[in-house]
Coordinates of C-alpha atoms in Angstrom, one line a residue:
Chain A
M657 CA 146.9 -19.6 -105.2
A658 CA 150.6 -19.7 -106.2
E659 CA 151.6 -18.9 -102.6
E660 CA 149.5 -21.7 -101.2
R661 CA 151.1 -24.1 -103.7
T662 CA 154.6 -23.0 -102.8
S663 CA 153.9 -23.3 -99.1
G664 CA 152.4 -26.7 -99.7
V665 CA 155.5 -27.8 -101.6
I666 CA 157.9 -26.3 -99.0
G667 CA 155.8 -27.8 -96.2
R668 CA 155.9 -31.3 -97.8
F669 CA 159.6 -30.9 -98.5
L670 CA 160.4 -30.0 -94.9
G671 CA 158.1 -32.7 -93.7
S672 CA 159.8 -35.4 -95.7
L673 CA 163.2 -34.0 -94.7
N674 CA 162.1 -34.2 -91.0
S675 CA 161.0 -37.8 -91.5
R676 CA 164.2 -38.7 -93.3
M677 CA 166.3 -37.2 -90.5
R678 CA 164.2 -39.1 -87.9
R679 CA 164.7 -42.4 -89.7
F680 CA 168.4 -41.8 -90.0
M681 CA 168.6 -41.1 -86.2
F682 CA 166.7 -44.3 -85.4
H683 CA 169.0 -46.1 -87.8
V684 CA 172.0 -44.9 -85.8
M685 CA 170.3 -45.7 -82.5
S686 CA 169.6 -49.3 -83.7
A687 CA 173.4 -49.9 -83.5
G688 CA 172.6 -50.5 -79.8
P689 CA 169.9 -52.6 -78.2
I690 CA 166.3 -51.4 -79.0
P691 CA 163.7 -52.2 -76.4
Q692 CA 161.2 -54.8 -77.6
H693 CA 158.3 -53.5 -75.6
I694 CA 157.5 -50.1 -74.1
A695 CA 154.5 -49.4 -71.9
F696 CA 153.1 -45.9 -71.4
I697 CA 150.9 -44.5 -68.6
M698 CA 149.2 -41.6 -70.3
D699 CA 149.0 -39.2 -67.4
G700 CA 148.4 -35.5 -67.4
N701 CA 145.6 -34.8 -69.9
R702 CA 143.4 -33.0 -67.4
R703 CA 146.3 -30.9 -66.1
F704 CA 147.2 -30.0 -69.7
A705 CA 143.6 -28.7 -70.3
K706 CA 143.8 -26.7 -67.1
K707 CA 147.2 -25.3 -68.0
W708 CA 146.1 -24.1 -71.4
K709 CA 142.7 -23.0 -70.0
L710 CA 140.9 -25.4 -72.4
E711 CA 137.6 -27.2 -71.6
E712 CA 138.4 -30.5 -69.9
G713 CA 137.6 -32.9 -72.7
A714 CA 140.1 -31.1 -75.0
G715 CA 143.0 -32.5 -72.8
H716 CA 142.0 -36.0 -73.7
K717 CA 141.7 -35.1 -77.4
A718 CA 145.2 -33.6 -77.3
G719 CA 146.3 -36.8 -75.5
F720 CA 145.0 -38.9 -78.4
L721 CA 147.0 -36.9 -80.9
A722 CA 150.1 -37.3 -78.7
L723 CA 149.4 -41.1 -78.6
M724 CA 149.4 -41.3 -82.4
S725 CA 152.8 -39.5 -82.7
V726 CA 154.4 -41.5 -80.0
L727 CA 153.2 -44.8 -81.6
K728 CA 154.6 -43.7 -84.9
Y729 CA 158.0 -42.9 -83.4
C730 CA 158.1 -46.2 -81.4
Y731 CA 157.3 -48.3 -84.5
E732 CA 159.8 -46.3 -86.6
A733 CA 162.5 -46.9 -83.9
G734 CA 161.8 -50.7 -84.2
V735 CA 159.8 -51.3 -81.0
K736 CA 157.6 -54.2 -81.6
Y737 CA 155.1 -54.0 -78.7
V738 CA 153.6 -50.9 -77.3
T739 CA 151.1 -51.0 -74.4
V740 CA 149.2 -48.0 -73.2
Y741 CA 147.1 -47.4 -70.1
A742 CA 144.0 -45.8 -71.5
F743 CA 141.5 -46.3 -68.7
S744 CA 141.8 -47.8 -65.3
L745 CA 139.1 -49.5 -63.3
D746 CA 139.7 -46.8 -60.7
N747 CA 138.9 -44.1 -63.3
F748 CA 135.3 -45.2 -63.1
N749 CA 135.2 -43.4 -59.8
R750 CA 135.7 -40.1 -61.6
R751 CA 132.8 -37.7 -62.4
P752 CA 130.2 -39.5 -64.5
D753 CA 130.3 -36.8 -67.3
E754 CA 134.1 -37.2 -67.6
V755 CA 133.9 -41.0 -67.7
Q756 CA 131.2 -40.7 -70.4
Y757 CA 133.3 -38.2 -72.4
V758 CA 136.3 -40.6 -72.4
M759 CA 134.1 -43.5 -73.4
D760 CA 132.6 -41.5 -76.2
L761 CA 136.1 -40.4 -77.3
M762 CA 137.3 -44.0 -77.3
H763 CA 134.3 -45.2 -79.3
E764 CA 134.8 -42.4 -81.9
K765 CA 138.5 -43.2 -82.2
I766 CA 138.0 -47.0 -82.5
E767 CA 135.3 -46.4 -85.2
G768 CA 137.7 -44.1 -87.0
F769 CA 140.4 -46.7 -86.8
L770 CA 138.1 -49.3 -88.2
K771 CA 137.6 -47.1 -91.2
E772 CA 141.4 -47.1 -91.9
L773 CA 141.8 -50.8 -91.7
N774 CA 143.5 -51.1 -95.1
M775 CA 146.3 -48.9 -93.9
V776 CA 146.5 -50.6 -90.6
N777 CA 146.7 -54.0 -92.1
R778 CA 149.4 -52.8 -94.5
Y779 CA 151.5 -51.8 -91.6
G780 CA 150.7 -55.1 -89.9
I781 CA 149.6 -53.6 -86.6
R782 CA 147.7 -55.9 -84.3
V783 CA 145.4 -54.2 -81.8
L784 CA 144.5 -55.9 -78.5
F785 CA 142.2 -54.4 -75.8
I786 CA 143.2 -55.6 -72.4
G787 CA 141.0 -55.5 -69.3
D788 CA 137.6 -56.2 -67.9
L789 CA 135.9 -55.4 -71.2
G790 CA 132.5 -56.3 -69.7
R791 CA 132.6 -53.1 -67.7
L792 CA 132.6 -51.0 -70.9
Q793 CA 129.4 -49.7 -72.4
E794 CA 128.1 -52.0 -75.1
P795 CA 128.9 -49.9 -78.2
V796 CA 132.5 -49.4 -77.1
R797 CA 132.9 -53.0 -76.2
A798 CA 131.5 -54.2 -79.5
A799 CA 133.7 -51.7 -81.4
A800 CA 136.8 -53.0 -79.5
E801 CA 135.9 -56.6 -80.2
R802 CA 135.6 -55.8 -83.9
A803 CA 138.9 -54.0 -84.0
M804 CA 140.6 -57.0 -82.3
E805 CA 139.0 -59.4 -84.7
A806 CA 139.9 -57.3 -87.8
T807 CA 143.6 -57.1 -86.9
S808 CA 144.1 -60.5 -85.4
K809 CA 146.1 -61.8 -88.4
N810 CA 148.8 -59.0 -88.2
T811 CA 152.1 -59.8 -86.6
S812 CA 154.5 -57.0 -87.4
T813 CA 153.8 -54.7 -84.4
Y814 CA 151.4 -54.9 -81.5
L815 CA 149.4 -52.2 -79.8
L816 CA 147.9 -53.2 -76.5
V817 CA 145.3 -50.8 -75.1
C818 CA 144.5 -51.3 -71.4
V819 CA 140.9 -50.3 -70.7
A820 CA 139.0 -51.1 -67.6
Y821 CA 142.2 -52.6 -66.4
T822 CA 144.0 -52.9 -63.1
S823 CA 146.6 -55.5 -62.0
S824 CA 144.5 -56.3 -59.0
H825 CA 141.8 -57.4 -61.4
E826 CA 144.2 -59.2 -63.8
I827 CA 146.1 -61.3 -61.2
P828 CA 143.0 -62.8 -59.4
R829 CA 141.5 -63.6 -62.8
A830 CA 144.7 -65.3 -63.9
I831 CA 144.7 -67.3 -60.6
H832 CA 141.0 -68.2 -61.2
E833 CA 141.7 -69.4 -64.7
A834 CA 144.8 -71.3 -63.6
C835 CA 142.8 -73.1 -60.8
Q836 CA 140.1 -74.0 -63.3
A837 CA 142.6 -75.3 -65.8
R838 CA 144.3 -77.4 -63.1
A839 CA 140.9 -78.6 -61.9
S840 CA 140.0 -79.9 -65.3
N841 CA 143.5 -81.3 -65.9
G842 CA 143.4 -83.0 -62.5
H843 CA 140.2 -84.8 -63.6
Y844 CA 142.1 -86.5 -66.5
H845 CA 145.1 -87.3 -64.3
N846 CA 143.0 -88.8 -61.6
D847 CA 142.6 -92.2 -63.3
G848 CA 144.6 -94.3 -60.9
E849 CA 147.5 -91.9 -60.4
D850 CA 147.0 -90.2 -57.0
E851 CA 150.5 -88.7 -56.8
V852 CA 150.0 -86.8 -59.9
E853 CA 146.9 -85.1 -58.6
D854 CA 148.8 -83.6 -55.7
D855 CA 151.6 -82.5 -58.0
G856 CA 149.1 -81.2 -60.5
M857 CA 147.7 -78.7 -58.0
M858 CA 151.1 -77.0 -57.6
I859 CA 150.6 -73.8 -59.6
K860 CA 153.8 -72.3 -60.8
V861 CA 154.7 -68.9 -62.1
V862 CA 154.5 -70.1 -65.7
D863 CA 150.9 -71.2 -65.2
L864 CA 149.9 -67.9 -63.9
E865 CA 151.7 -66.0 -66.7
K866 CA 150.0 -68.1 -69.3
H867 CA 146.6 -67.0 -68.0
M868 CA 147.4 -63.3 -67.6
Y869 CA 145.8 -60.9 -70.1
M870 CA 149.3 -59.8 -70.9
G871 CA 150.6 -63.3 -71.4
V872 CA 150.6 -63.0 -75.1
V873 CA 153.5 -60.5 -75.2
P874 CA 156.9 -60.3 -73.4
D875 CA 157.3 -58.1 -70.3
P876 CA 157.9 -54.4 -71.0
D877 CA 161.5 -53.3 -71.2
I878 CA 160.6 -49.7 -70.3
L879 CA 157.6 -48.3 -68.3
V880 CA 157.1 -44.6 -69.1
R881 CA 154.8 -42.4 -67.0
S882 CA 154.3 -38.9 -68.2
S883 CA 153.7 -35.8 -66.1
G884 CA 156.5 -36.6 -63.6
E885 CA 154.6 -38.7 -61.2
T886 CA 156.5 -41.9 -60.1
R887 CA 154.0 -44.5 -59.2
L888 CA 152.4 -47.4 -60.9
S889 CA 148.7 -46.8 -60.3
N890 CA 147.9 -50.5 -60.4
F891 CA 149.3 -50.9 -64.0
L892 CA 151.2 -54.0 -65.0
L893 CA 152.4 -54.7 -61.5
W894 CA 153.3 -58.3 -62.4
Q895 CA 155.0 -57.5 -65.7
T896 CA 157.1 -54.5 -64.8
S897 CA 159.2 -56.0 -62.0
N898 CA 162.4 -55.7 -64.1
S899 CA 161.4 -52.8 -66.4
L900 CA 163.3 -49.6 -66.5
L901 CA 161.1 -46.8 -65.0
Y902 CA 161.2 -43.5 -66.8
S903 CA 159.1 -40.5 -65.7
P904 CA 159.5 -37.4 -67.9
K905 CA 158.0 -34.3 -66.5
A906 CA 156.1 -33.5 -69.7
L907 CA 152.3 -34.0 -69.5
W908 CA 151.0 -36.6 -71.8
P909 CA 149.8 -34.3 -74.6
E910 CA 153.3 -32.7 -74.6
M911 CA 155.1 -36.0 -75.1
G912 CA 156.9 -36.3 -78.4
L913 CA 159.9 -37.6 -80.3
R914 CA 162.6 -36.4 -77.8
H915 CA 161.0 -38.4 -74.9
V916 CA 160.9 -41.6 -77.0
V917 CA 164.5 -41.1 -78.0
W918 CA 165.6 -40.2 -74.5
G919 CA 163.8 -43.2 -73.1
I920 CA 165.5 -45.6 -75.6
F921 CA 168.8 -43.9 -74.8
K922 CA 168.4 -44.5 -71.1
Y923 CA 167.4 -48.1 -71.8
Q924 CA 170.6 -48.6 -73.8
R925 CA 172.8 -47.1 -71.1
N926 CA 171.2 -49.3 -68.5
Y927 CA 171.4 -52.3 -70.7
Y928 CA 175.2 -52.2 -70.8
Y929 CA 175.3 -51.6 -67.0
L930 CA 173.0 -54.6 -66.4
E931 CA 175.0 -56.8 -68.7
K932 CA 178.2 -55.8 -66.8
N933 CA 176.5 -56.5 -63.5
K934 CA 175.3 -59.9 -64.7
K935 CA 178.9 -60.8 -65.7
Q936 CA 180.2 -59.7 -62.3
A937 CA 177.7 -61.7 -60.5
Chain B
M1428 CA 187.5 -61.0 -57.9
L1429 CA 189.6 -60.6 -54.7
S1430 CA 187.3 -62.5 -52.4
S1431 CA 188.4 -65.8 -53.8
S1432 CA 192.1 -65.2 -52.9
L1433 CA 191.7 -63.7 -49.4
S1434 CA 190.3 -65.6 -46.5
L1435 CA 187.6 -63.7 -44.6
P1436 CA 187.7 -63.4 -40.9
N1437 CA 184.6 -64.9 -39.3
P1438 CA 182.1 -62.1 -39.0
S1439 CA 181.2 -62.8 -35.4
S1440 CA 184.7 -62.2 -34.3
F1441 CA 184.6 -58.6 -35.1
L1442 CA 180.9 -58.2 -34.8
S1443 CA 180.9 -58.9 -31.1
N1444 CA 179.0 -55.6 -30.7
P1445 CA 178.2 -54.2 -34.2
F1446 CA 175.4 -52.0 -32.9
S1447 CA 177.1 -51.4 -29.6
L1448 CA 175.6 -49.3 -26.9
S1449 CA 178.8 -47.3 -26.5
T1450 CA 179.4 -44.3 -28.5
T1451 CA 182.9 -45.3 -29.4
T1452 CA 183.2 -47.3 -32.6
T1453 CA 184.4 -50.8 -32.2
T1454 CA 188.2 -51.0 -32.3
T1455 CA 189.2 -54.2 -33.8
T1456 CA 192.3 -55.6 -35.4
N1457 CA 190.8 -54.8 -38.8
H1458 CA 191.4 -51.1 -39.4
R1459 CA 189.0 -50.9 -42.3
L1460 CA 186.0 -51.2 -40.0
H1461 CA 186.2 -47.6 -38.9
V1462 CA 183.4 -47.1 -41.4
F1463 CA 180.8 -47.7 -38.7
T1464 CA 178.6 -44.8 -38.0
T1465 CA 178.2 -43.9 -34.4
D1466 CA 174.8 -44.0 -32.9
P1467 CA 173.8 -40.5 -31.9
F1468 CA 170.4 -41.4 -30.5
F1469 CA 171.4 -44.1 -28.1
N1470 CA 171.8 -41.7 -25.1
D1471 CA 168.2 -40.6 -25.3
S1472 CA 166.4 -41.8 -22.2
T1473 CA 162.9 -40.3 -22.8
S1474 CA 160.0 -42.6 -23.6
P1475 CA 159.1 -43.5 -27.2
E1476 CA 155.9 -41.5 -27.1
E1477 CA 157.6 -38.3 -26.1
R1478 CA 160.1 -38.6 -28.9
I1479 CA 157.9 -38.1 -31.9
A1480 CA 159.5 -34.9 -33.0
I1481 CA 158.8 -33.9 -36.6
P1482 CA 161.7 -32.1 -38.3
A1483 CA 161.3 -28.8 -40.0
G1484 CA 159.6 -28.8 -43.4
L1485 CA 157.5 -31.8 -42.8
Q1486 CA 153.8 -31.9 -41.7
R1487 CA 152.7 -34.5 -39.2
E1488 CA 149.6 -35.5 -41.2
L1489 CA 151.6 -36.1 -44.3
I1490 CA 154.2 -38.4 -42.8
P1491 CA 153.8 -41.7 -44.6
K1492 CA 152.5 -44.6 -42.4
H1493 CA 154.5 -47.2 -44.1
V1494 CA 157.9 -46.7 -45.7
A1495 CA 159.6 -49.5 -47.7
V1496 CA 163.3 -49.3 -48.4
V1497 CA 165.5 -51.2 -50.9
M1498 CA 169.0 -51.0 -49.4
D1499 CA 170.9 -51.1 -52.7
G1500 CA 174.5 -50.1 -53.3
N1501 CA 176.5 -51.7 -50.4
R1502 CA 178.9 -53.5 -52.7
R1503 CA 179.4 -50.6 -55.0
W1504 CA 180.1 -48.4 -52.0
A1505 CA 182.8 -50.9 -50.8
R1506 CA 184.2 -51.2 -54.3
L1507 CA 184.6 -47.4 -54.7
R1508 CA 186.7 -47.4 -51.5
G1509 CA 188.7 -50.4 -52.4
L1510 CA 187.2 -52.5 -49.7
M1511 CA 185.7 -56.0 -49.7
P1512 CA 181.9 -56.2 -50.3
E1513 CA 181.5 -57.4 -46.8
A1514 CA 182.6 -54.1 -45.5
G1515 CA 179.9 -52.5 -47.6
Y1516 CA 177.3 -54.7 -45.9
L1517 CA 178.6 -53.8 -42.5
A1518 CA 178.4 -50.1 -43.3
G1519 CA 174.9 -50.7 -44.7
A1520 CA 173.9 -52.3 -41.4
G1521 CA 175.1 -49.2 -39.6
A1522 CA 173.1 -47.0 -41.9
L1523 CA 170.0 -49.2 -41.3
K1524 CA 170.3 -48.7 -37.6
A1525 CA 170.3 -45.0 -38.0
V1526 CA 167.3 -45.0 -40.3
V1527 CA 165.3 -47.2 -37.9
N1528 CA 166.1 -44.7 -35.2
L1529 CA 164.9 -41.8 -37.3
C1530 CA 161.7 -43.5 -38.4
S1531 CA 160.9 -44.3 -34.8
K1532 CA 161.7 -40.8 -33.8
W1533 CA 159.5 -39.2 -36.5
G1534 CA 156.5 -41.4 -36.0
I1535 CA 156.6 -43.6 -39.1
Q1536 CA 154.5 -46.6 -38.1
T1537 CA 155.9 -49.3 -40.3
L1538 CA 159.3 -49.6 -41.9
T1539 CA 160.0 -52.5 -44.3
V1540 CA 163.5 -53.2 -45.5
F1541 CA 164.7 -55.7 -48.0
A1542 CA 167.6 -57.5 -46.4
F1543 CA 167.8 -60.3 -48.9
S1544 CA 166.0 -60.9 -52.1
S1545 CA 165.3 -64.3 -53.7
D1546 CA 167.6 -63.2 -56.5
N1547 CA 170.5 -62.7 -54.1
W1548 CA 171.1 -66.4 -53.8
L1549 CA 173.0 -66.1 -57.1
R1550 CA 175.8 -64.1 -55.4
P1551 CA 179.1 -65.8 -54.5
K1552 CA 178.6 -68.3 -51.7
V1553 CA 181.1 -66.4 -49.5
E1554 CA 179.0 -63.3 -49.6
V1555 CA 175.7 -65.1 -49.1
D1556 CA 177.1 -66.9 -46.0
F1557 CA 178.4 -63.6 -44.7
L1558 CA 175.0 -62.0 -45.1
M1559 CA 173.3 -64.8 -43.3
K1560 CA 175.8 -64.5 -40.4
L1561 CA 175.3 -60.7 -40.4
L1562 CA 171.6 -61.1 -40.2
E1563 CA 171.9 -63.6 -37.3
T1564 CA 174.2 -61.4 -35.3
A1565 CA 172.1 -58.3 -36.0
L1566 CA 168.9 -60.1 -34.8
K1567 CA 170.6 -61.4 -31.7
D1568 CA 172.0 -58.0 -30.7
E1569 CA 169.1 -55.8 -31.7
V1570 CA 166.3 -57.5 -29.8
A1571 CA 167.2 -55.7 -26.7
Y1572 CA 167.2 -52.4 -28.6
M1573 CA 163.8 -53.2 -30.0
L1574 CA 162.3 -54.1 -26.7
R1575 CA 163.5 -50.8 -25.3
E1576 CA 162.2 -48.8 -28.2
N1577 CA 158.9 -50.7 -28.3
I1578 CA 159.5 -51.8 -31.8
R1579 CA 157.8 -55.0 -33.1
L1580 CA 159.9 -57.2 -35.4
S1581 CA 158.3 -59.2 -38.2
V1582 CA 160.0 -61.2 -40.9
I1583 CA 158.5 -61.9 -44.2
G1584 CA 159.7 -64.2 -47.0
D1585 CA 160.4 -67.9 -47.6
S1586 CA 162.3 -68.8 -44.4
S1587 CA 162.5 -72.5 -45.2
K1588 CA 165.7 -72.0 -47.3
L1589 CA 167.5 -70.1 -44.6
P1590 CA 170.1 -71.6 -42.3
K1591 CA 168.4 -73.3 -39.3
S1592 CA 170.2 -71.0 -36.8
L1593 CA 168.9 -67.9 -38.6
Q1594 CA 165.4 -69.3 -38.6
E1595 CA 165.6 -69.8 -34.8
F1596 CA 166.8 -66.2 -34.3
I1597 CA 164.0 -65.0 -36.4
A1598 CA 161.4 -66.9 -34.3
Y1599 CA 163.1 -65.7 -31.1
G1600 CA 163.1 -62.1 -32.3
E1601 CA 159.5 -62.1 -33.5
N1602 CA 158.3 -63.8 -30.3
A1603 CA 160.1 -61.5 -27.9
T1604 CA 158.8 -58.3 -29.6
K1605 CA 155.3 -59.4 -30.4
D1606 CA 153.6 -57.2 -27.9
N1607 CA 155.4 -54.0 -28.9
S1608 CA 153.3 -51.3 -30.5
H1609 CA 155.2 -48.1 -31.2
M1610 CA 156.6 -49.1 -34.6
N1611 CA 156.6 -52.1 -36.9
F1612 CA 160.0 -53.1 -38.3
V1613 CA 159.5 -55.6 -41.1
L1614 CA 162.5 -57.5 -42.4
A1615 CA 162.1 -59.1 -45.8
I1616 CA 164.5 -62.0 -46.1
N1617 CA 164.3 -64.3 -49.1
Y1618 CA 161.2 -62.4 -50.2
S1619 CA 160.1 -61.4 -53.7
G1620 CA 156.8 -59.9 -54.9
K1621 CA 156.1 -62.7 -57.4
Y1622 CA 156.9 -65.4 -54.8
D1623 CA 154.4 -63.8 -52.4
I1624 CA 151.7 -63.9 -55.0
V1625 CA 152.5 -67.4 -56.2
Q1626 CA 152.4 -68.8 -52.6
A1627 CA 149.1 -67.0 -52.1
C1628 CA 147.9 -68.6 -55.3
Q1629 CA 149.0 -72.1 -54.3
S1630 CA 147.3 -71.7 -51.0
I1631 CA 144.1 -70.7 -52.8
A1632 CA 144.5 -73.6 -55.2
L1633 CA 144.7 -76.0 -52.3
E1634 CA 141.5 -74.6 -50.9
V1635 CA 139.8 -74.9 -54.3
R1636 CA 140.9 -78.5 -54.5
D1637 CA 139.6 -79.3 -51.1
G1638 CA 136.3 -77.7 -52.0
I1639 CA 136.6 -74.9 -49.3
V1640 CA 136.4 -72.2 -52.0
E1641 CA 134.8 -72.1 -55.4
P1642 CA 137.0 -70.8 -58.3
E1643 CA 134.4 -68.1 -58.9
E1644 CA 134.9 -66.6 -55.5
I1645 CA 138.6 -65.8 -56.1
N1646 CA 139.0 -62.1 -56.0
E1647 CA 141.6 -59.5 -55.0
F1648 CA 140.5 -59.6 -51.3
M1649 CA 141.1 -63.3 -51.1
I1650 CA 144.6 -62.8 -52.5
E1651 CA 145.2 -59.9 -50.2
N1652 CA 144.5 -62.0 -47.2
K1653 CA 146.9 -64.8 -48.2
L1654 CA 149.9 -62.6 -49.0
G1655 CA 152.9 -62.6 -46.6
M1656 CA 152.7 -58.8 -46.6
N1657 CA 149.0 -58.1 -46.4
S1658 CA 147.0 -55.1 -45.5
K1659 CA 145.5 -56.8 -42.5
R1660 CA 148.9 -56.8 -40.8
F1661 CA 150.4 -53.7 -42.3
P1662 CA 149.0 -51.1 -44.7
H1663 CA 150.5 -51.1 -48.2
P1664 CA 153.6 -49.0 -48.5
D1665 CA 153.0 -45.3 -49.0
L1666 CA 156.6 -44.7 -50.1
L1667 CA 159.2 -46.9 -51.5
I1668 CA 162.8 -45.6 -51.5
R1669 CA 165.4 -47.3 -53.6
T1670 CA 169.0 -46.2 -53.3
S1671 CA 172.0 -46.3 -55.7
G1672 CA 170.2 -45.0 -58.7
E1673 CA 168.7 -48.2 -60.0
L1674 CA 165.4 -47.2 -61.7
R1675 CA 163.5 -50.4 -61.4
L1676 CA 161.5 -52.5 -58.9
S1677 CA 163.4 -55.8 -59.3
N1678 CA 160.5 -57.8 -57.9
F1679 CA 160.8 -56.4 -54.4
F1680 CA 157.2 -55.7 -53.9
L1681 CA 154.6 -56.1 -56.5
W1682 CA 150.9 -56.4 -55.5
Q1683 CA 151.5 -53.9 -52.6
L1684 CA 152.9 -51.2 -54.8
A1685 CA 149.7 -50.4 -56.7
Y1686 CA 149.5 -46.8 -55.4
T1687 CA 152.9 -46.4 -53.7
E1688 CA 154.9 -43.3 -54.4
L1689 CA 158.3 -44.4 -55.7
Y1690 CA 161.4 -42.4 -54.8
F1691 CA 164.8 -43.1 -56.4
T1692 CA 168.0 -41.6 -55.2
E1693 CA 171.6 -41.8 -56.5
A1694 CA 173.0 -42.1 -53.0
L1695 CA 174.4 -45.5 -52.1
W1696 CA 172.8 -47.2 -49.1
P1697 CA 175.7 -46.8 -46.6
D1698 CA 175.6 -43.0 -47.4
F1699 CA 171.8 -42.8 -46.8
G1700 CA 171.2 -40.9 -43.6
E1701 CA 169.0 -38.2 -42.1
E1702 CA 169.5 -35.7 -44.8
E1703 CA 168.6 -38.1 -47.6
L1704 CA 165.6 -39.5 -45.6
L1705 CA 164.3 -35.9 -45.1
H1706 CA 164.7 -35.3 -48.8
A1707 CA 162.6 -38.4 -49.6
L1708 CA 159.9 -37.4 -47.1
R1709 CA 159.7 -33.9 -48.4
A1710 CA 159.4 -35.2 -51.9
F1711 CA 156.6 -37.5 -50.8
Q1712 CA 154.7 -34.7 -49.1
N1713 CA 154.7 -32.7 -52.3
R1714 CA 153.1 -35.4 -54.3
P1715 CA 149.4 -35.4 -54.9
R1716 CA 147.9 -38.8 -54.3
R1717 CA 144.8 -39.6 -56.3
Y1718 CA 144.6 -43.4 -56.1
G1719 CA 143.3 -43.5 -59.7
R1720 CA 140.7 -40.8 -59.4

């Protein structure tokens, strides 16, 4: 009993020392520019399970734990918006049992999240689910809607979870909404002002961006894809045209503090280079 | 900084034969132009079909069908050597010629290069004018080469803002090579990914206004068909190469990059040659492509 108590005390002491050192490190890093928005493509869960000879679902579970740590480090570092690519529309093409497993895992985690709402609201995290939510199974979709509703008043930090998402779904949808908005505006302008109607149909970049799912947040400063692959897989194609791309070789469940720190460090180095370039141009 | 104090020679005076057919480099009064690469492939007189020779280490089935290249680093290359940026562009043009040759030789069906992005208008006027002149001269001189190599030229981008003479050369080049079939060479001038989507969107909006199309029918295929670079004309890029170590897409392609393998290299564009291209292709072949599965 006494041993357990000691190890508990030592464990807690080391844990708090760890956390203090981390906060100090982030404090030092915040002398330079900190990215406002980081996006993550959480790739490599299945390869992780194969590597450690686990059953396939265990890779996704481990991935969820990694997500929680990475989120914690990002928010501690001062990043305001974090977007993650949880499930693509293309992933529906995977084996049905795997798709079902991921859906069940998401449902379980969202329900668990809803139980901790007090803590979430204390930290001021707003959760948004981005994508074609109609494609999700009803219980998952309902849970997602409830989570969005429950955190809608928070403004300190944002977590955007992209499920049933691809850019090639988001962009046509934004065009559709922009056209509809123009059509209904055009009606009002039509009262005797024909020139305005022609002008009114000219859709600009700002109109499109207003109607994107991701229009509520600024563009990502960094796009991180784990597991070493360098491709976008139809994620945030519109929003990442000026984002720094970072692809650590670690599989998603292996991602941790050092990757977040290194990503921010690369961003800071690039930031000064970009500023210098802008001045020269 | 220096460009404002020195007057530049007119590019056409020393570009009389930039991609000349002779193996000797152009000897001009300007000694700094010895940076031209010689063209080792010009002497080949076999037909294009016979010349698809895959180098060691690559598999024929895994050669990408469409390679896109962002030719970054010309000005930095020139600055490192104490030259004017214009010399960097000229050296970059030489490197491009070599890469087009290699792609044609290795059976890459489509090669897209970004000659001028919408953001490049912000560069000093002297440089922009030089680039426009360089593009004109290159187009004029390279049509004969493309006809011989059975390469089809296409130009994408907003050509309305380009000088009239350049627009004419573009039309001439596209028309002259339109029946060629061995390889597609796509030049992106004043093109950006967002611009492409916005112009597709405006075209769709006009159709909605005229009642040809209902808003509910707007889907990804409709957008696909309206893009300047669409999959009906060319497949989406399999591989995008960006030189000079910049790790971002900078709005070059957008919609088309959904499943493209991205390859970044520290080499500056004028230094990009056969070895670097082989490296990129080998890296591409080792990547498993899942398309989201």
